[in-house]
Short mmCIF file of C-alpha atoms in Angstrom, two decimals:
data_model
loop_
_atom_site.label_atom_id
_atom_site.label_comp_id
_atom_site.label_asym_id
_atom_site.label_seq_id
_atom_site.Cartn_x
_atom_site.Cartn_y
_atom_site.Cartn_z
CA UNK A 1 47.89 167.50 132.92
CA UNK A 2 48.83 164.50 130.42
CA UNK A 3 46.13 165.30 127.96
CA UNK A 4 47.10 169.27 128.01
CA UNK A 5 50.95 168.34 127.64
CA UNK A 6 49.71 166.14 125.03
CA UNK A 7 47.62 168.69 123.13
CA UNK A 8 50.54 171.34 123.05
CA UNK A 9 52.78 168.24 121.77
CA UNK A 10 49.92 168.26 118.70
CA UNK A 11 49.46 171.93 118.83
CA UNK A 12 53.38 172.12 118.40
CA UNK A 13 53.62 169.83 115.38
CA UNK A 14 51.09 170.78 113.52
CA UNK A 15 52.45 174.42 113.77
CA UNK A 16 55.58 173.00 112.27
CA UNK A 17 54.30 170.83 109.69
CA UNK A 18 52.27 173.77 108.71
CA UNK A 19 55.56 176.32 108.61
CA UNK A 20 57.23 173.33 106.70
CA UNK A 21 54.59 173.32 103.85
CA UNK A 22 54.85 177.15 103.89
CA UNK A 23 58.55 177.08 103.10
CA UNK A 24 58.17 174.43 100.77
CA UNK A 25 55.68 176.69 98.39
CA UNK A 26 57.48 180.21 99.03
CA UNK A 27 60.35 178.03 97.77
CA UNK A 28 58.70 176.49 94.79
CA UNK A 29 57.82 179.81 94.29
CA UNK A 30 60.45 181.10 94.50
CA UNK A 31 62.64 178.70 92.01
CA UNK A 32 59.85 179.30 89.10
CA UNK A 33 59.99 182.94 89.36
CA UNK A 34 64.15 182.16 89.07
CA UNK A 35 63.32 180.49 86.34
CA UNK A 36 61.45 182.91 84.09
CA UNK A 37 64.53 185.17 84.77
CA UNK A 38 66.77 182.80 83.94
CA UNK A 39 69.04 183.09 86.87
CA UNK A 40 69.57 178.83 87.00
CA UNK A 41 71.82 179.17 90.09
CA UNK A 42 69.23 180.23 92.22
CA UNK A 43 66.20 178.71 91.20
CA UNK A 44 68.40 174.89 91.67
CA UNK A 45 69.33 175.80 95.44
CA UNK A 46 65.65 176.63 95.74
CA UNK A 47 64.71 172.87 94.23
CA UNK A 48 67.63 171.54 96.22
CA UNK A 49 65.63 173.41 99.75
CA UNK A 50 62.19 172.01 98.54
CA UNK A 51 63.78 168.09 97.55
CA UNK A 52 65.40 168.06 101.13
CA UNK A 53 61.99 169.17 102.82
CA UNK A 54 59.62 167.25 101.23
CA UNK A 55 60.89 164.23 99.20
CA UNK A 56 57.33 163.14 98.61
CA UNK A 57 57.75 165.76 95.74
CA UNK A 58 60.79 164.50 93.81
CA UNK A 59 58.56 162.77 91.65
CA UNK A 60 56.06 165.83 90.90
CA UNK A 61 59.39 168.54 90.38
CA UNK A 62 61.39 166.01 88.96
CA UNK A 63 61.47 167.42 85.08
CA UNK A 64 62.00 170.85 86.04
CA UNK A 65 64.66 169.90 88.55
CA UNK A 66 66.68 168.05 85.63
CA UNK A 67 66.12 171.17 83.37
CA UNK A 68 67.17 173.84 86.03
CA UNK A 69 70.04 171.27 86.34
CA UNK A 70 71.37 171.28 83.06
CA UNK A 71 71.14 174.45 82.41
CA UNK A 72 73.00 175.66 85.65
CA UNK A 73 76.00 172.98 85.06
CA UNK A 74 75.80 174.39 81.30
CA UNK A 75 76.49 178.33 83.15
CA UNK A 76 79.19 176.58 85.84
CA UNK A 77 80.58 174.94 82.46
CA UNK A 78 81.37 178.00 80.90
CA UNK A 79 82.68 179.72 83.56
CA UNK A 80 85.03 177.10 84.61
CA UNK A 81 83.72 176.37 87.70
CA UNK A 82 84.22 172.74 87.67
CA UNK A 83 83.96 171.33 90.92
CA UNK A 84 80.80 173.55 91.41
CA UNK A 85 79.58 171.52 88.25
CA UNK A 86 80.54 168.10 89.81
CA UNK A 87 78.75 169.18 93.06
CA UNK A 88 75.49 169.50 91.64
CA UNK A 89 75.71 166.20 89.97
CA UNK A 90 77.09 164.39 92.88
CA UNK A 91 73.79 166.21 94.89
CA UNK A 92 71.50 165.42 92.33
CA UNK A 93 72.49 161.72 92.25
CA UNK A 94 71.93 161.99 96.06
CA UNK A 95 68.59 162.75 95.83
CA UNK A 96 67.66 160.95 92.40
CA UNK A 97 70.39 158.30 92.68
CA UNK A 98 68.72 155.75 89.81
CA UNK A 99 67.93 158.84 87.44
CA UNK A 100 69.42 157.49 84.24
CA UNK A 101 68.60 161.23 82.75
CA UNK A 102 70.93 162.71 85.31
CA UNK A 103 73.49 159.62 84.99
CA UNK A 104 74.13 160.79 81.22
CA UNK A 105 74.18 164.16 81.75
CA UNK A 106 76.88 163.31 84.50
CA UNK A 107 78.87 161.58 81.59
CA UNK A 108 78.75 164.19 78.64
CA UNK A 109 80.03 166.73 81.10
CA UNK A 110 82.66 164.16 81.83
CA UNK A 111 83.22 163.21 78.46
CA UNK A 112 84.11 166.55 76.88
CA UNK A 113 86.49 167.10 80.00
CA UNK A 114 88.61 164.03 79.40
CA UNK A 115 87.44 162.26 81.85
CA UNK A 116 86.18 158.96 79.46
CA UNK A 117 86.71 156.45 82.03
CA UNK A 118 84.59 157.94 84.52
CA UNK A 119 82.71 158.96 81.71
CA UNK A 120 82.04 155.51 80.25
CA UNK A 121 80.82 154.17 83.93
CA UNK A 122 77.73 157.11 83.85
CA UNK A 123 77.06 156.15 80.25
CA UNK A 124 76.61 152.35 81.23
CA UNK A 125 75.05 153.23 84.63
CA UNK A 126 72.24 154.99 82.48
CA UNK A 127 71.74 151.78 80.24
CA UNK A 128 71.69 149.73 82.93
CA UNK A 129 68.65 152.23 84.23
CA UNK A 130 66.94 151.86 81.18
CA UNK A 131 68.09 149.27 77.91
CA UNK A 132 65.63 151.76 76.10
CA UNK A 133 67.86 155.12 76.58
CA UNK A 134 69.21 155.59 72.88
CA UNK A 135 71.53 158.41 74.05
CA UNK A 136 73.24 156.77 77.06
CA UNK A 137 73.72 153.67 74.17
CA UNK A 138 75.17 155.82 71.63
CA UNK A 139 77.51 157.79 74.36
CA UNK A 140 78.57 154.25 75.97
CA UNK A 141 79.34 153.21 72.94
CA UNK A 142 81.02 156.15 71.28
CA UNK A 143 82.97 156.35 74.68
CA UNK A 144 83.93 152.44 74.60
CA UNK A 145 86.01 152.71 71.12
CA UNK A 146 87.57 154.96 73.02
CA UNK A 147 88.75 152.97 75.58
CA UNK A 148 88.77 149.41 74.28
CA UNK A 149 92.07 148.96 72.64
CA UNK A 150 91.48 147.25 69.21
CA UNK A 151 94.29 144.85 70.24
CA UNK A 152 91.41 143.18 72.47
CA UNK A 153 89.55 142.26 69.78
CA UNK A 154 91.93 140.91 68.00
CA UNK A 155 92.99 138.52 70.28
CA UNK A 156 89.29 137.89 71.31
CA UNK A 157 89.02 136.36 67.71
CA UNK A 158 92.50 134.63 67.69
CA UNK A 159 91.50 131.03 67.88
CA UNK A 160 94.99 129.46 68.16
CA UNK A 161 96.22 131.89 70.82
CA UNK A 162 92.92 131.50 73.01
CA UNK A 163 93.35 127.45 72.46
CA UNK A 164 96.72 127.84 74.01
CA UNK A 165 95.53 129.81 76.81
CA UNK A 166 93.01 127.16 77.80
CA UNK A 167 95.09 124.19 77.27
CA UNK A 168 98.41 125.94 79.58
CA UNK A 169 95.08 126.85 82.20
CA UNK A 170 93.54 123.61 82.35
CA UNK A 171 96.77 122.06 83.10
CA UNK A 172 97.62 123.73 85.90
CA UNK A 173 94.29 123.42 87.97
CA UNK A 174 94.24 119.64 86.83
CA UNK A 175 97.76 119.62 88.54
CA UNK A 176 95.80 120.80 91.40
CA UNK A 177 96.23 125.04 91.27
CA UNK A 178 92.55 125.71 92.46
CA UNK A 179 93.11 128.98 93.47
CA UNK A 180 93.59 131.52 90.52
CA UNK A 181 94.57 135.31 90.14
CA UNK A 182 93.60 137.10 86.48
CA UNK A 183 95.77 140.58 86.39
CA UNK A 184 94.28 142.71 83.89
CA UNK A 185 91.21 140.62 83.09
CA UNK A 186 89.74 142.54 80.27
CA UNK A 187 87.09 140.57 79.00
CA UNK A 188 87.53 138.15 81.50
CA UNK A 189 88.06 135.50 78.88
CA UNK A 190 91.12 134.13 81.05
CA UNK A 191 88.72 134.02 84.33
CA UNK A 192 86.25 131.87 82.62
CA UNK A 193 88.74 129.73 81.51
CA UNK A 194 89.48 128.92 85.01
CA UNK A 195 86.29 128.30 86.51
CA UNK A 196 85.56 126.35 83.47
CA UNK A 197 88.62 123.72 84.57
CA UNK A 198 87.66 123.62 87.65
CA UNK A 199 89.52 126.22 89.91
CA UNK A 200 87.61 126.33 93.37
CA UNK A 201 88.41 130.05 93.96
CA UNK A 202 88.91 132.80 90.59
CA UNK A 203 89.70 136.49 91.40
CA UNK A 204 90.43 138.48 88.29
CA UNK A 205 91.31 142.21 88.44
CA UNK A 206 91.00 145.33 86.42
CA UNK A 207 91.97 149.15 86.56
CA UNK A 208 90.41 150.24 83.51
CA UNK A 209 86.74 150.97 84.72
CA UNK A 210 85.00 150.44 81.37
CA UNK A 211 86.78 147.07 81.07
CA UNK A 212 85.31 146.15 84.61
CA UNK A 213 82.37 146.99 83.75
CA UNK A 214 82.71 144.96 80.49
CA UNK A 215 83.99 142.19 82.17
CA UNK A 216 81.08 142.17 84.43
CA UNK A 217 78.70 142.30 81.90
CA UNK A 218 80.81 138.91 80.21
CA UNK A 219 80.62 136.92 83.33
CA UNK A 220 77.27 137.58 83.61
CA UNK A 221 75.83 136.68 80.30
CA UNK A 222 77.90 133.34 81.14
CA UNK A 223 76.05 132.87 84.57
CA UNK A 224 79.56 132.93 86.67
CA UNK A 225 79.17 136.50 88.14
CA UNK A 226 78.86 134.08 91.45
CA UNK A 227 82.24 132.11 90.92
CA UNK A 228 84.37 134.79 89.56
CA UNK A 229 84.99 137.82 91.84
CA UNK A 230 85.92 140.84 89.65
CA UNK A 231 88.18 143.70 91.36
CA UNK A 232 88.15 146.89 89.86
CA UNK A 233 91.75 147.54 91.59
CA UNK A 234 95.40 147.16 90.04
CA UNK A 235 96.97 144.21 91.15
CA UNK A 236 99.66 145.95 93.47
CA UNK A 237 96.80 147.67 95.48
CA UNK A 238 95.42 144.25 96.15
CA UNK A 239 95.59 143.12 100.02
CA UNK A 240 95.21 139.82 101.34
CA UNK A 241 92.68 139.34 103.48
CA UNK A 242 91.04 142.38 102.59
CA UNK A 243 90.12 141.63 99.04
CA UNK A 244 91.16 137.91 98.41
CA UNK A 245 91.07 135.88 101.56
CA UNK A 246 94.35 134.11 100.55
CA UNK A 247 96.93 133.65 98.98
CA UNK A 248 96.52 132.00 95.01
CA UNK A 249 98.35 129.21 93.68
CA UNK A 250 97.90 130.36 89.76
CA UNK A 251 98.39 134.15 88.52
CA UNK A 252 97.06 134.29 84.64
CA UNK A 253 97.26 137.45 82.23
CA UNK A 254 97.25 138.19 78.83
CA UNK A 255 98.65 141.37 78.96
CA UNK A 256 101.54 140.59 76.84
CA UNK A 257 100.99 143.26 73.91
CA UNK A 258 103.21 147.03 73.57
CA UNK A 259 101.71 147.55 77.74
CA UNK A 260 103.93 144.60 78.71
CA UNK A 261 106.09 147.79 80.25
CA UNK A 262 104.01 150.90 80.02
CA UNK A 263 101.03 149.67 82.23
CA UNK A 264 103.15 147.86 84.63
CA UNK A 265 102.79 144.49 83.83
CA UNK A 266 106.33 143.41 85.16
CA UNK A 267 106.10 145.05 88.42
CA UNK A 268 102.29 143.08 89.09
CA UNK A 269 103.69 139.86 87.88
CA UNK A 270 106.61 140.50 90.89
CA UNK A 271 104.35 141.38 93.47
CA UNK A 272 102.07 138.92 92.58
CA UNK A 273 105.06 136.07 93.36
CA UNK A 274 106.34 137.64 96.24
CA UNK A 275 102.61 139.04 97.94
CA UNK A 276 99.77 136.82 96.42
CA UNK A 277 100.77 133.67 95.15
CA UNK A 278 101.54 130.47 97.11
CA UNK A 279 105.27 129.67 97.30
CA UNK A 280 107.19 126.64 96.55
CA UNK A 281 107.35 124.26 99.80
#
């Protein structure tokens, strides 16, 4: 009885294995025949079918999956159907999450709705994939002048003003603030400072997701993306112990420009001194 209980156990996988492989080419099928009529829609739920049955094929279908792809978000484009368009992508990604083919694609779509931030974070994902990828450089970069304020770089290449900066910052951790807090951290340049005195702890935040990502990309090329923990969260959503462990004993920004009032500034610095920072004994 164990050996005939066994053999229908066989005898009952192989006949499913063998209906799975069946599906899998009346599918593929199926999606090429789409295909040659054009009709996008159908022949990408097809590929989606075949990519969730066999993944051991994502590397064989994956050209004409990125074709049928584009040219279904290009149809859901035109028709309006937006979240349908975002869908796809967010499936896609699901199945071919380090695709930096799909990761661009993701970020024109983005791009032309508006949408640069999210935009820019798809463009650098794709470089990140692959250095080589001229057109995920040229949209990350045609997407940053977008969102990098030219007011950064003039104050990245104002000597006096980042002097002062370090000075006033080296002071207070050599009067013993080792804990610091950098609200709107741009480059990060303020950060850097910080661990460079000598703070123990340095948190920095940022909202703007291309700065973030910037920032990131600073700290790193300085070898401190260990001792500086970047937060891509405003200040006023930060909770203690949830994203710093503890209260700070230095807040630093530099955002002291025309966005002293329009991004907020004033109501961060308060909750800052009243939620985050360490208070006089």
């Amino acid at each position: 009885m164990p050996n005939s209980n066994a053999k229908l156990h066989s005898n009952h996988r192989g006949g499913r294995e063998a209906s799975r492989r069946e599906l899998v080419s009346r599918s593929l099928q199926s999606a090429q025949h789409c295909l040659e009529n054009q009709d996008f829609g159908t022949a990408y739920a097809h590929y989606l079918l075949v990519l969730n049955l066999a993944p051991e094929l994502k590397t064989t279908v994956k050209e004409t999956f990125q074709f049928t792809l584009f040219k279904w978000a290009e149809e859901l484009d035109s028709l309006a159907r937006i979240q349908d368009l975002f869908n796809c992508y967010e499936q896609a990604l699901e199945l071919y999450p380090n695709d930096e083919v799909i990761c661009n694609s993701m970020g024109e779509h983005l791009f032309r709705m508006g949408f640069r931030d999210e935009a820019a974070g798809y463009f650098h994902k794709a470089v990140k994939l692959n250095p080589d990828f001229a057109d995920a450089k040229e949209n990350f970069y045609r997407v940053a002048n977008w969102l990098v304020e030219r007011w950064h770089f003039i104050m990245l290449n104002d000597a006096k003003r980042n002097l002062t900066y370090l000075r006033a910052i080296e002071k207070a951790v050599h009067s013993g603030s080792k804990s610091v807090l950098d609200i709107g951290t741009g480059t990060g340049i303020l950060s850097m400072f910080a661990k460079k005195a000598g703070a123990s702890f340095v948190y920095a935040c940022e909202l703007s997701k291309t700065m973030y990502e910037l920032a990131r990309d600073v700290v790193a090329a300085n070898n401190m993306e260990r001792e500086i923990k970047l937060l891509h969260l405003k200040s006023l959503d930060i909770e203690i112990p949830k994203h710093i462990p503890e209260r700070v004993s230095l807040v630093v920004t530099e955002t002291v420009d025309a966005g002293l009032f329009g991004e907020g500034i004033v109501e961060s610095l308060i909750h800052a001194w009243e939620h985050l920072l360490l208070q006089p004994k």
